[in-house]
PDB file of C-alpha atoms and ligand atoms in Angstrom:
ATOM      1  CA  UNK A 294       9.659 -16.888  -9.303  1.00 45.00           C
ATOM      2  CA  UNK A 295       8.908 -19.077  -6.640  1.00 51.00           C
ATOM      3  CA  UNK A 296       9.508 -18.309  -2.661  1.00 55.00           C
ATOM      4  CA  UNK A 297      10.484 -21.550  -1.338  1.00 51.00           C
ATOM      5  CA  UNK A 298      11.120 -21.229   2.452  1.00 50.00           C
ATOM      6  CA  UNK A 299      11.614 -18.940   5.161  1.00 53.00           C
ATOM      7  CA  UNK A 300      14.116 -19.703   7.930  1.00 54.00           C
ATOM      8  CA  UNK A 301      12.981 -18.770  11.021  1.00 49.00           C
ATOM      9  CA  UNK A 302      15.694 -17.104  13.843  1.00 45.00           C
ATOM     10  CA  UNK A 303      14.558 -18.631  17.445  1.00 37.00           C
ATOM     11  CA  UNK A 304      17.876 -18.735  18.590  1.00 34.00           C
ATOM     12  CA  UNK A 305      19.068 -15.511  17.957  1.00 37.00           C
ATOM     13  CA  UNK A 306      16.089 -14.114  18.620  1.00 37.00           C
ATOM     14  CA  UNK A 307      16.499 -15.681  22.048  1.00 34.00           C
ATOM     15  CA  UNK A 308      19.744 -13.998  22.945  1.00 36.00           C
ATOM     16  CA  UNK A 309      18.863 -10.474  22.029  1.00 39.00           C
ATOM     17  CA  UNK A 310      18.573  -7.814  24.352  1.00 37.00           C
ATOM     18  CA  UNK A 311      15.062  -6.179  24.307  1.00 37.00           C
ATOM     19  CA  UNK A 312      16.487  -3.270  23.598  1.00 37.00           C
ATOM     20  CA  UNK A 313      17.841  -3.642  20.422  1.00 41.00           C
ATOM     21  CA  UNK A 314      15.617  -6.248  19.328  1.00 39.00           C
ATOM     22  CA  UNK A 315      15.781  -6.599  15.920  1.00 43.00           C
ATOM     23  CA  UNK A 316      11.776  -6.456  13.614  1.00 43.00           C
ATOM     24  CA  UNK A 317      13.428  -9.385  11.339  1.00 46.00           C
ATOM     25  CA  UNK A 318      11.942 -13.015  12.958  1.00 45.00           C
ATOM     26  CA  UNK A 319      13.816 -14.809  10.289  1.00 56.00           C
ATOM     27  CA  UNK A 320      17.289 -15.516   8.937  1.00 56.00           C
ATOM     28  CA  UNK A 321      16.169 -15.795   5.275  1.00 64.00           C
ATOM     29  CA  UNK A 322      14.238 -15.929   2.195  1.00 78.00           C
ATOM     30  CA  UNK A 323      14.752 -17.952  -0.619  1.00 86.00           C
ATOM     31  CA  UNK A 324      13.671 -18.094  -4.197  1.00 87.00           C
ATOM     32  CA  UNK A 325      14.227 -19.914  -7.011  1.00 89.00           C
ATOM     33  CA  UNK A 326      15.712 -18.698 -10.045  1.00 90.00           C
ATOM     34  CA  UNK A 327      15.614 -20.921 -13.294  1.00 90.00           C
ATOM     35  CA  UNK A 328      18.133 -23.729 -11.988  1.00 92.00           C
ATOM     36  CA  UNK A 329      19.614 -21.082  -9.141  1.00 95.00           C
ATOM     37  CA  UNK A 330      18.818 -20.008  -5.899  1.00 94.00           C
ATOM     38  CA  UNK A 331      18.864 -16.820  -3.865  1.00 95.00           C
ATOM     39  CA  UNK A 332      18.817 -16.464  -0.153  1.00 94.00           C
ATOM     40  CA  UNK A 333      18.616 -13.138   1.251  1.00 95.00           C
ATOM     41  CA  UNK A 334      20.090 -13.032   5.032  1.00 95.00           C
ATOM     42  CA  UNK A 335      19.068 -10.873   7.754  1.00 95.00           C
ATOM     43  CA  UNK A 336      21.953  -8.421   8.879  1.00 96.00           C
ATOM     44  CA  UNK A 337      19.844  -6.882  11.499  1.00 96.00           C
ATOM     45  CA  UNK A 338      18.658  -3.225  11.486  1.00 96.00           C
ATOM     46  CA  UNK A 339      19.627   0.157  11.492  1.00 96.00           C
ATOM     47  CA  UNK A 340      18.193   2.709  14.057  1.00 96.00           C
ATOM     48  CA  UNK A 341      18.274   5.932  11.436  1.00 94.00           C
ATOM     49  CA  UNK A 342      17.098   9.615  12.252  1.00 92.00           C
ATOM     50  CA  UNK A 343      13.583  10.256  10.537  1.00 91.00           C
ATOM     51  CA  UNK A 344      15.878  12.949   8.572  1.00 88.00           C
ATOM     52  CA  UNK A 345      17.643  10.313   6.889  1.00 89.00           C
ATOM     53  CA  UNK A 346      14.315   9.402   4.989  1.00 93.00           C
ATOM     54  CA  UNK A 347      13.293  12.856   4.093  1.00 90.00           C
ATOM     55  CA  UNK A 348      12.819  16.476   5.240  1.00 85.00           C
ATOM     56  CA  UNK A 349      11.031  17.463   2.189  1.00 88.00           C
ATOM     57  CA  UNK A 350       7.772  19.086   4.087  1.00 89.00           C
ATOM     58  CA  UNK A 351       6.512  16.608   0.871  1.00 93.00           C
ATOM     59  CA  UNK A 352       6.983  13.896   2.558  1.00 93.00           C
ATOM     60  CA  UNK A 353       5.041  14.205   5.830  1.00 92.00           C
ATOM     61  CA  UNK A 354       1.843  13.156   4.732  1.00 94.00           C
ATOM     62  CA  UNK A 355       3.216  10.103   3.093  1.00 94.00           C
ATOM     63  CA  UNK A 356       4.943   8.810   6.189  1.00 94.00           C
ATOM     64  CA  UNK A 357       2.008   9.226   8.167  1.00 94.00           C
ATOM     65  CA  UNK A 358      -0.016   6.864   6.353  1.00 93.00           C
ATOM     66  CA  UNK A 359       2.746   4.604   6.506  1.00 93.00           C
ATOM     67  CA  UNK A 360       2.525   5.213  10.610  1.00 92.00           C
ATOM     68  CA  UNK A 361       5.986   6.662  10.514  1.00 92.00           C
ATOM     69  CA  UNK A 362       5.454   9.280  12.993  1.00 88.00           C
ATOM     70  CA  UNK A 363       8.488   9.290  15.468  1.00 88.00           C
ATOM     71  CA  UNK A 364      11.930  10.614  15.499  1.00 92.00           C
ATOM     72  CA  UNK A 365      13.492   7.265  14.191  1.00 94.00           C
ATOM     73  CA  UNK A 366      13.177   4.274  11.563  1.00 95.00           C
ATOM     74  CA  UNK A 367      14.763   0.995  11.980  1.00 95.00           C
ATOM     75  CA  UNK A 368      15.027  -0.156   8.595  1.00 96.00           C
ATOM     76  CA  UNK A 369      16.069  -3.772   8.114  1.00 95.00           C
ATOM     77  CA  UNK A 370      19.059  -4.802   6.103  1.00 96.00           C
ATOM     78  CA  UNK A 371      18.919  -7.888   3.777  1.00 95.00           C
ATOM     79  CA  UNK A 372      22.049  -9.225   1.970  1.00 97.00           C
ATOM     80  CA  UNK A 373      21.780 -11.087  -0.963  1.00 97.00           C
ATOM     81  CA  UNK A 374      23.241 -14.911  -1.761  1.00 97.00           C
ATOM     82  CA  UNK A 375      23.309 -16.397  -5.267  1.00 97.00           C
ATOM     83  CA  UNK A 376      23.985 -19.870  -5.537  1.00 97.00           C
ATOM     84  CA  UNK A 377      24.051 -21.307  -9.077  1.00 96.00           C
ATOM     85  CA  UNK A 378      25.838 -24.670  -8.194  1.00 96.00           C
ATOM     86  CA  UNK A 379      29.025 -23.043  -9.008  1.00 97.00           C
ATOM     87  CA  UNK A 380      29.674 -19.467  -7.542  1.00 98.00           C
ATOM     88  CA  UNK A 381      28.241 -18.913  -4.101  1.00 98.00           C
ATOM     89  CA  UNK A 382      27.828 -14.983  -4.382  1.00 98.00           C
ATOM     90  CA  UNK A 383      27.230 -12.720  -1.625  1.00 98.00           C
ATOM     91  CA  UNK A 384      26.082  -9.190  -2.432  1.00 98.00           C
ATOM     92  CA  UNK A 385      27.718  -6.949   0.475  1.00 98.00           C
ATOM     93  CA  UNK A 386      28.729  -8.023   3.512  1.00 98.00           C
ATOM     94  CA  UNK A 387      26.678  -6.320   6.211  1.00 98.00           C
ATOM     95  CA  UNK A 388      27.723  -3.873   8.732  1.00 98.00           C
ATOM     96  CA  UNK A 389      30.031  -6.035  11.059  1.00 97.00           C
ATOM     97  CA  UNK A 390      30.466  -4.903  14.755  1.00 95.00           C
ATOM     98  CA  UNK A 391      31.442  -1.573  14.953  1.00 93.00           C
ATOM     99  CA  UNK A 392      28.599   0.480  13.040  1.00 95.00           C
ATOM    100  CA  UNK A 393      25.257  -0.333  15.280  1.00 95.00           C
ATOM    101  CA  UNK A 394      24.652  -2.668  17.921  1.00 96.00           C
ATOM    102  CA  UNK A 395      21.571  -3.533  15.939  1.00 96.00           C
ATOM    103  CA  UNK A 396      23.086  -4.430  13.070  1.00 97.00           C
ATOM    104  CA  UNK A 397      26.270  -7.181  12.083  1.00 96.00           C
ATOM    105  CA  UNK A 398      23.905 -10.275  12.243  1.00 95.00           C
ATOM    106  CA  UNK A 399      25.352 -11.910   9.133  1.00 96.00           C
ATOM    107  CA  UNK A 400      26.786 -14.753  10.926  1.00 95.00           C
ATOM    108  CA  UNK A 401      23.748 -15.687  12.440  1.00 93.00           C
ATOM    109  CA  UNK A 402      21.465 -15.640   8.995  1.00 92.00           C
ATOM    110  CA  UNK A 403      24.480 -17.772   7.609  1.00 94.00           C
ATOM    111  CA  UNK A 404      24.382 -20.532  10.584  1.00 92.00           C
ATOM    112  CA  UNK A 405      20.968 -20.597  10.397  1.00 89.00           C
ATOM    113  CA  UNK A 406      21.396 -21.989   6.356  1.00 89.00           C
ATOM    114  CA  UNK A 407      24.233 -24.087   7.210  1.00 91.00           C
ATOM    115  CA  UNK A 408      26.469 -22.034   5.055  1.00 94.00           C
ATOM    116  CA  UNK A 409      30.169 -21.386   6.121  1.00 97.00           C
ATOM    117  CA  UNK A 410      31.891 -18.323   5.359  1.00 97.00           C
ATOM    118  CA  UNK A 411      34.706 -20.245   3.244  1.00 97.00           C
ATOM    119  CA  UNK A 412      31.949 -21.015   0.943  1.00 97.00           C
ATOM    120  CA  UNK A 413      31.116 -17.920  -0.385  1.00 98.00           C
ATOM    121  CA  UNK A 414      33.161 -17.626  -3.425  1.00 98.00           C
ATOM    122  CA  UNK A 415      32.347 -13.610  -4.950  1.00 98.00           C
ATOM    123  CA  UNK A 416      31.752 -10.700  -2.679  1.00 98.00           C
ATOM    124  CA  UNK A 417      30.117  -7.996  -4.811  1.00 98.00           C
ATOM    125  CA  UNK A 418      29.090  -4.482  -3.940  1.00 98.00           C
ATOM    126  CA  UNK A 419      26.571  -2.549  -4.400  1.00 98.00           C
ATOM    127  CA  UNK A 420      28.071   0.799  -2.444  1.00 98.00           C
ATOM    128  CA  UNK A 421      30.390   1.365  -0.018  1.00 98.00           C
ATOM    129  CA  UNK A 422      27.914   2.545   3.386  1.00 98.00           C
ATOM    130  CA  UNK A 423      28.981   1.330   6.360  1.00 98.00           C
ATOM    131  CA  UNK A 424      25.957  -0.726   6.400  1.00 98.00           C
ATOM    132  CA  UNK A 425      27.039  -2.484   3.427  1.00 98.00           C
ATOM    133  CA  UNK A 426      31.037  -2.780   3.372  1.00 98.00           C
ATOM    134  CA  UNK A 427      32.263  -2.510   7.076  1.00 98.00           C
ATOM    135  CA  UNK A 428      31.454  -6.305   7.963  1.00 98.00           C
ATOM    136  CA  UNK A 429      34.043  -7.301   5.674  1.00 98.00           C
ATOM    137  CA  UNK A 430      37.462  -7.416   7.341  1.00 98.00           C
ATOM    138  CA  UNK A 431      37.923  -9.725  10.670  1.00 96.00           C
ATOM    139  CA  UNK A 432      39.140  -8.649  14.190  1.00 93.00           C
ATOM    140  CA  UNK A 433      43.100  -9.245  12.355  1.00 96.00           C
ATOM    141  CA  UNK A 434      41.989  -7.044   9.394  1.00 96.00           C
ATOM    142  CA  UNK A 435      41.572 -10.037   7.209  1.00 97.00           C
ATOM    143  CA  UNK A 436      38.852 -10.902   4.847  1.00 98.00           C
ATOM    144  CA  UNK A 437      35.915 -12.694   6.604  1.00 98.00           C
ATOM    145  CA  UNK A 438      34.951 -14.546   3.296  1.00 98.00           C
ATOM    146  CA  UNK A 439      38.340 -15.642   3.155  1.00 97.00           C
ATOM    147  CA  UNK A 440      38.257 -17.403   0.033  1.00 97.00           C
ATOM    148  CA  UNK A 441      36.399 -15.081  -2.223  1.00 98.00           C
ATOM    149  CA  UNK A 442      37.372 -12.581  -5.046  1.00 98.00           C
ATOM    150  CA  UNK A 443      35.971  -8.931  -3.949  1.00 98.00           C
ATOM    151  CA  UNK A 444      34.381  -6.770  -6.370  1.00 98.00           C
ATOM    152  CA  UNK A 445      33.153  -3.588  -6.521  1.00 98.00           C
ATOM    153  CA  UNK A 446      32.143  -0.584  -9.226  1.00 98.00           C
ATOM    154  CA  UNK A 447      35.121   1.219 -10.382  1.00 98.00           C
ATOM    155  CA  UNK A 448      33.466   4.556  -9.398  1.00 98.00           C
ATOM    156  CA  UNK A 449      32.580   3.237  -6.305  1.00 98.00           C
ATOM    157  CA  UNK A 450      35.788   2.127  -5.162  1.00 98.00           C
ATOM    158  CA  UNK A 451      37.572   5.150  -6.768  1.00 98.00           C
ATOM    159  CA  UNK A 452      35.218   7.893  -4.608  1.00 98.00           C
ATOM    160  CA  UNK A 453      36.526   6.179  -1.170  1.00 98.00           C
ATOM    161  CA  UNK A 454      39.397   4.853  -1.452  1.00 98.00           C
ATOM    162  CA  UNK A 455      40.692   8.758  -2.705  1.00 98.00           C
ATOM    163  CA  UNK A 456      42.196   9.760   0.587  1.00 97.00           C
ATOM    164  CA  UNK A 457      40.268  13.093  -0.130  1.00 98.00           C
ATOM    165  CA  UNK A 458      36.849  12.096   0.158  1.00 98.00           C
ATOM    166  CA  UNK A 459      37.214  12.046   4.026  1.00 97.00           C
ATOM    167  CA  UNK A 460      37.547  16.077   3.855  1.00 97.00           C
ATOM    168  CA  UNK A 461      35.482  16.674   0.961  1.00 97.00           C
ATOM    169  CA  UNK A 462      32.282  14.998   1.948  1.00 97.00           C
ATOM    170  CA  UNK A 463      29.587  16.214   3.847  1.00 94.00           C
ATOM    171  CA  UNK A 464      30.389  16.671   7.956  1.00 93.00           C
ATOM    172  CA  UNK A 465      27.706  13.742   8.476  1.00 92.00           C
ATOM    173  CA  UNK A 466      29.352  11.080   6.343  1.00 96.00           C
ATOM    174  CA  UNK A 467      33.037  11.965   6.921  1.00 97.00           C
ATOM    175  CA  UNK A 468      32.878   8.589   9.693  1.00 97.00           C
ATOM    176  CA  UNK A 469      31.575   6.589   6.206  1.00 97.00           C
ATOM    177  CA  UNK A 470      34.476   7.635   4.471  1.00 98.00           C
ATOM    178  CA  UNK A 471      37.116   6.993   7.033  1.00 98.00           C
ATOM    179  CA  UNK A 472      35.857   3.876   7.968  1.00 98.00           C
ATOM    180  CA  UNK A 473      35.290   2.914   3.881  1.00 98.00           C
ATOM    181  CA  UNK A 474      38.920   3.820   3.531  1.00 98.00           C
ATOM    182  CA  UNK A 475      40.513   2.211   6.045  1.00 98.00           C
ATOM    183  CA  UNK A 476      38.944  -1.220   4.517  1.00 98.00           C
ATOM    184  CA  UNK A 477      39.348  -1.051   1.006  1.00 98.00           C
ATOM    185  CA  UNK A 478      42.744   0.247   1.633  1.00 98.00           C
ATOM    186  CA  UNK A 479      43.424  -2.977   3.657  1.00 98.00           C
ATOM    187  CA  UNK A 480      41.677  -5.224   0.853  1.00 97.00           C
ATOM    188  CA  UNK A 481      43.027  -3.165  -2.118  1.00 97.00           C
ATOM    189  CA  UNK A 482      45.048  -5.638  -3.565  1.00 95.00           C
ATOM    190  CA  UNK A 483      42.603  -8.562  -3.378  1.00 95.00           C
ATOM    191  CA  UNK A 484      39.343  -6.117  -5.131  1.00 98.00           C
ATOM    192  CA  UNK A 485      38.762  -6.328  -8.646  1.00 98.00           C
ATOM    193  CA  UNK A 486      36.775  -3.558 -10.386  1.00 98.00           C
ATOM    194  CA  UNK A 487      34.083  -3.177 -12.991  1.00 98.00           C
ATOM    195  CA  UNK A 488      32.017  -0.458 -14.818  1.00 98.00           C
ATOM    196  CA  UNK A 489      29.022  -0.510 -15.978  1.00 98.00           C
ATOM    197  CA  UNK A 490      26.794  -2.737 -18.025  1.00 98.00           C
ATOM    198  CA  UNK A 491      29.242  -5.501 -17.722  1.00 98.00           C
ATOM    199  CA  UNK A 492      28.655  -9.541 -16.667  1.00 98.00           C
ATOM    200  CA  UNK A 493      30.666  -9.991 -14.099  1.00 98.00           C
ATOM    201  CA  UNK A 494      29.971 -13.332 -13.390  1.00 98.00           C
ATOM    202  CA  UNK A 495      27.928 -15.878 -15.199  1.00 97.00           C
ATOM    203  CA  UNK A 496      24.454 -14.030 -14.887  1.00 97.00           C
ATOM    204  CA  UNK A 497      25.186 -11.401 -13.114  1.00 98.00           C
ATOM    205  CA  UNK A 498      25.458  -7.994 -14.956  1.00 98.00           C
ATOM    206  CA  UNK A 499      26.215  -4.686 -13.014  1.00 98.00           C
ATOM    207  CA  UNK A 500      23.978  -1.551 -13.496  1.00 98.00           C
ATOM    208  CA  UNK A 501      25.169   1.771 -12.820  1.00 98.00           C
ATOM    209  CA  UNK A 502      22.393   3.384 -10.621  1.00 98.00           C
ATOM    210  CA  UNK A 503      24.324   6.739  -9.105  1.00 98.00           C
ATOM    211  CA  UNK A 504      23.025   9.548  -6.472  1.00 98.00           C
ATOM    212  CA  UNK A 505      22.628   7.406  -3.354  1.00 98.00           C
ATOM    213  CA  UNK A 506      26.591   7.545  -3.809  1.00 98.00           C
ATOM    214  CA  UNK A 507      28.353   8.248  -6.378  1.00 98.00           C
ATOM    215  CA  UNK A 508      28.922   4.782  -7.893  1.00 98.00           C
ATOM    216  CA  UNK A 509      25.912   2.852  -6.801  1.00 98.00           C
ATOM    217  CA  UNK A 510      25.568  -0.645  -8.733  1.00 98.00           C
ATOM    218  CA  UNK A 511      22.503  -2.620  -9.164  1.00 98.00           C
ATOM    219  CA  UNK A 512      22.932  -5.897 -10.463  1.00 98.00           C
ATOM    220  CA  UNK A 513      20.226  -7.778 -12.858  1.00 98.00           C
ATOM    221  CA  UNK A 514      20.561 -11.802 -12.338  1.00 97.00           C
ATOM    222  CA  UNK A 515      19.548 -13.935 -14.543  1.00 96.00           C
ATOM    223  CA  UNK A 516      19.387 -17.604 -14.925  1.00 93.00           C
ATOM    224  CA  UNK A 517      17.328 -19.422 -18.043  1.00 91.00           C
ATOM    225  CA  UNK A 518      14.616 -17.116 -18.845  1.00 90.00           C
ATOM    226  CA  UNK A 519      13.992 -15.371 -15.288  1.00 91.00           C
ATOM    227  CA  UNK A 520      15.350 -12.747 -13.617  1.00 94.00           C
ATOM    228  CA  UNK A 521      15.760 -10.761 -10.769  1.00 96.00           C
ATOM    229  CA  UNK A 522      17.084  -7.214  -9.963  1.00 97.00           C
ATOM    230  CA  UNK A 523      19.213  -6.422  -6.541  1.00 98.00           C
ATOM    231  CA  UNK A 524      18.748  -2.671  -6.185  1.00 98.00           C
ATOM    232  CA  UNK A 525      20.857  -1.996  -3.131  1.00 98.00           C
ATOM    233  CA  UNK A 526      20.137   1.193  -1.905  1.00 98.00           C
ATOM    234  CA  UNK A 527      19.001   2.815  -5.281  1.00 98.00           C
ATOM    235  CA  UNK A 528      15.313   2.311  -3.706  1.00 98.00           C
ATOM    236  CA  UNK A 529      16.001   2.476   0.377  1.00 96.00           C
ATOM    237  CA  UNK A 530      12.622   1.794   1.485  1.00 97.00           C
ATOM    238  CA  UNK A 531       9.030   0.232   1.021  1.00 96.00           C
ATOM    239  CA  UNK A 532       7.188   3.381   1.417  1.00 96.00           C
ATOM    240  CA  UNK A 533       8.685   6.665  -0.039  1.00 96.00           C
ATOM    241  CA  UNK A 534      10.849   5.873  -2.654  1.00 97.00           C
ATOM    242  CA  UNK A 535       7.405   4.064  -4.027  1.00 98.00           C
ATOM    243  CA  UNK A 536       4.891   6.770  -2.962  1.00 97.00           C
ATOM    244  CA  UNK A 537       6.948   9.720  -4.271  1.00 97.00           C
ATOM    245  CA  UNK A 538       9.562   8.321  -5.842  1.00 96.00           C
ATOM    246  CA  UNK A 539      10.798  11.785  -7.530  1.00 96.00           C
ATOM    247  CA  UNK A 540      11.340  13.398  -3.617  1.00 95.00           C
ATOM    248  CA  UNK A 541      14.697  13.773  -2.198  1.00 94.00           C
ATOM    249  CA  UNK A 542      16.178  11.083  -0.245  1.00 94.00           C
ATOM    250  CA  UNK A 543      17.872  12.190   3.004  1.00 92.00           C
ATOM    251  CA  UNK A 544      20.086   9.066   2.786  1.00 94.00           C
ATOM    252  CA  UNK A 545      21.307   9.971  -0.777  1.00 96.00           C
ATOM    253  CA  UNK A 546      23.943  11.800  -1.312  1.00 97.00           C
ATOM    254  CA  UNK A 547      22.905  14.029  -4.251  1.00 97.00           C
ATOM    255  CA  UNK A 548      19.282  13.870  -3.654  1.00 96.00           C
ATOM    256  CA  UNK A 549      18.674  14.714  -7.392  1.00 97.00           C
ATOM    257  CA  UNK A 550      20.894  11.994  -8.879  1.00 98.00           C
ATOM    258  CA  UNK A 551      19.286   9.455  -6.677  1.00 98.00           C
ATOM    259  CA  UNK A 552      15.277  10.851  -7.664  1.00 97.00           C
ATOM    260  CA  UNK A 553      16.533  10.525 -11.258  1.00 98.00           C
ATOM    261  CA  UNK A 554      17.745   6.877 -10.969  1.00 98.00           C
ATOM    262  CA  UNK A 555      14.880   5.968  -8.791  1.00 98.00           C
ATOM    263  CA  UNK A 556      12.273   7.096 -10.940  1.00 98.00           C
ATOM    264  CA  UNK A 557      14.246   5.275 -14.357  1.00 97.00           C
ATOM    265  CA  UNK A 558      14.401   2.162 -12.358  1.00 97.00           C
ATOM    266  CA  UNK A 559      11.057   1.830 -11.093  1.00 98.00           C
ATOM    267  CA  UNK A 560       9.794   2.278 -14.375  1.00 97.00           C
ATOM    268  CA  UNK A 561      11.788  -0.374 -15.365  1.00 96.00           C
ATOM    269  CA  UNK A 562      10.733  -2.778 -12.291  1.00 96.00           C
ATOM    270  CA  UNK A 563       6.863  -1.894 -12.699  1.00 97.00           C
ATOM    271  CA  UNK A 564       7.014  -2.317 -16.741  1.00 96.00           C
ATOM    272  CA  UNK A 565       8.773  -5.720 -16.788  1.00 94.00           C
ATOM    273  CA  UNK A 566       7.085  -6.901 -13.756  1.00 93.00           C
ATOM    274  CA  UNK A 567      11.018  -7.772 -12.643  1.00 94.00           C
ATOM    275  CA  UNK A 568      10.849  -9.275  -8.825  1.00 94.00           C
ATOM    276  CA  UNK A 569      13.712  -6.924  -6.790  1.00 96.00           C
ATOM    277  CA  UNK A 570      15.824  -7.203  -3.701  1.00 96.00           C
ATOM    278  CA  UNK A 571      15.933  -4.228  -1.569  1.00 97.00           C
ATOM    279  CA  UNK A 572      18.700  -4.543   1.003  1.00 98.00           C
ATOM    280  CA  UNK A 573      16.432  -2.373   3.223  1.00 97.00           C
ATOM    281  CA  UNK A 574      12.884  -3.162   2.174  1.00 96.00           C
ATOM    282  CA  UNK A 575      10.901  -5.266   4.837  1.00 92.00           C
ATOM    283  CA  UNK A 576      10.313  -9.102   5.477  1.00 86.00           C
ATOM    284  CA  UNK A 577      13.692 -10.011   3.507  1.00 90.00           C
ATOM    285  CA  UNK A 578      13.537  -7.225   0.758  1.00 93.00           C
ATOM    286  CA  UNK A 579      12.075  -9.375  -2.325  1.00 94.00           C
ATOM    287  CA  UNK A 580       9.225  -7.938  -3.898  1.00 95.00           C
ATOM    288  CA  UNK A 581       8.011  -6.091  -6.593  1.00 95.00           C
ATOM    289  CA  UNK A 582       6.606  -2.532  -8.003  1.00 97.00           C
ATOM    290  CA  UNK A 583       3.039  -2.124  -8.567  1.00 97.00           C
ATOM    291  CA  UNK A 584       2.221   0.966 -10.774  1.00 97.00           C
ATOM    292  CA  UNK A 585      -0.218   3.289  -9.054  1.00 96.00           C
ATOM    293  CA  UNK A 586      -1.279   6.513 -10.847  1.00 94.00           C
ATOM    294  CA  UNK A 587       1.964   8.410 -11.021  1.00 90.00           C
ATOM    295  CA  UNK A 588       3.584   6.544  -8.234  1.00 95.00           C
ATOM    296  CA  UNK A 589       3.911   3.067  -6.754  1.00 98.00           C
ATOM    297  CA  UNK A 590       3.084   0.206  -4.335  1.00 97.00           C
ATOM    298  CA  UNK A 591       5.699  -1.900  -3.134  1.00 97.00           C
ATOM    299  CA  UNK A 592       4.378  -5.907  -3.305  1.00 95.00           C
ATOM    300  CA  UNK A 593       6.269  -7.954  -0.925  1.00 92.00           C
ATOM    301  CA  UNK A 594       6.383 -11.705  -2.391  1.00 85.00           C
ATOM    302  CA  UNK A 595       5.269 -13.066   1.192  1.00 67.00           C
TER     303      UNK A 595
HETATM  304 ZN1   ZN B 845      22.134   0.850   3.270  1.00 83.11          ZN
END
């Protein structure tokens, strides 16, 4: 794996209010992959409750050496674009407008490569957080990637598009599921679904990695005889989810299911040495897992 470029921001850097300044100072990062590419765009940041991350007493310790000591994170969001000279595939679509002020930067990170929205061919997602989905439909309620074929895990898409959900989930995520209905309802005819284990595309297989919702996807890419693993939210940030990987998550939704898949994968990641994209790690999310004892180090590739 080779890092081939970072794409520096000035402009909308520029015409950001101090207060929501954004920690990203770049667009993008890029990597090669066999014959491929992969740019992963800036969306911004969130501005999450410290309760989000954890309230295990556990955990307290942890994100004090990490200097997390205040009432809030702002964890970056990083999309993902594979380009393999034929499919130009975005993985989610960022938050749009009406989630965070600090977040819906996609457009930017995609002027700042050159790259118009009519070229992205495949929208795939990993989950259906606001974060993630709600930058997908215009200000008409039409597709911003206009020309590509949706996807998302059957699961996934089954859990909120179930008119339902919105009373059966939790009291703090019934505005996900209202707002994750509304737009899949609006795009159901034009989203194709998939389970897991399967190649959706060429190189591109999905991976079932539940508890952070209920139909989470991670999706290994591989091109020649390299790979690379976008993990979505199955591992939400660069010090935790390493350091005690087994602790609950207060961004999962069963905490359990989410320790469980978190543990298997960073296994995985560590043991194969596979380079990941975290859509909320730091610096553009690519990286890797460094085995430490009975926990890990997250390795940016910077
Ligand atoms: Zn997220």
């Amino acid at each position: 794996m080779k890092v081939t470029r970072r794409t520096l921001l000035r402009s909308a850097l520029a015409v950001t209010a101090a207060s929501t300044l954004p920690r990203f100072s770049f667009a993008a990062q890029s990597l090669e992959l066999g014959t491929a590419r992969i740019d992963t765009l800036s969306d911004g940041n969130l501005v999450l409750p410290l309760s989000f991350v954890s309230d295990d007493p556990k955990a307290a310790p942890i994100l004090k050496d990490y200097g997390i000591t205040g009432p809030e994170v702002e964890p970056p969001c990083n999309l993902t674009l594979y380009r393999d000279g034929t499919n130009a595939v975005l993985f989610d679509v960022g938050a749009g407008p009406d989630f965070m002020p600090s977040a819906g930067k996609l457009q930017a990170a995609l002027d700042a490569l050159e790259i118009s929205r009519d070229d992205v061919t495949h929208v795939v997602f990993t989950h259906g957080h606001p974060d993630h989905l709600w930058g997908v439909l215009d200000d008409f309620d039409e597709a911003i990637f206009a020309n590509a074929q949706h996807l998302m895990g059957k699961t996934e898409f089954d859990f909120w598009i179930n008119p339902e959900t919105v009373n059966t989930i939790d009291s703090g995520r019934t505005t996900f599921a209202a707002g994750a209905l509304r737009r899949l309802q609006t795009l159901e005819d034009q989203i194709t679904t998939f389970g897991d284990g399967e190649e959706i595309l060429p190189g591109i297989a999905s991976r079932m990695t539940p508890g952070h919702t209920p139909g989470h996807m991670s999706f290994e890419i591989r091109n020649g005889n390299t790979s690379a693993l976008v993990t979505g939210d199955a591992i939400v940030n660069h010090y935790l989810a390493f350091a005690a990987p087994g602790l609950a998550a207060g961004s999962d939704q069963d905490p359990d299911l989410g320790a469980k898949t978190r543990v298997a994968l960073l296994d995985q990641i560590a043991s194969e040495k596979m380079p990941i994209i975290g859509f909320h790690l730091p610096e553009g999310g690519l990286g890797h897992a460094e085995r430490v004892g009975d926990a890990y180090r997250y390795v940016p590739e910077v």
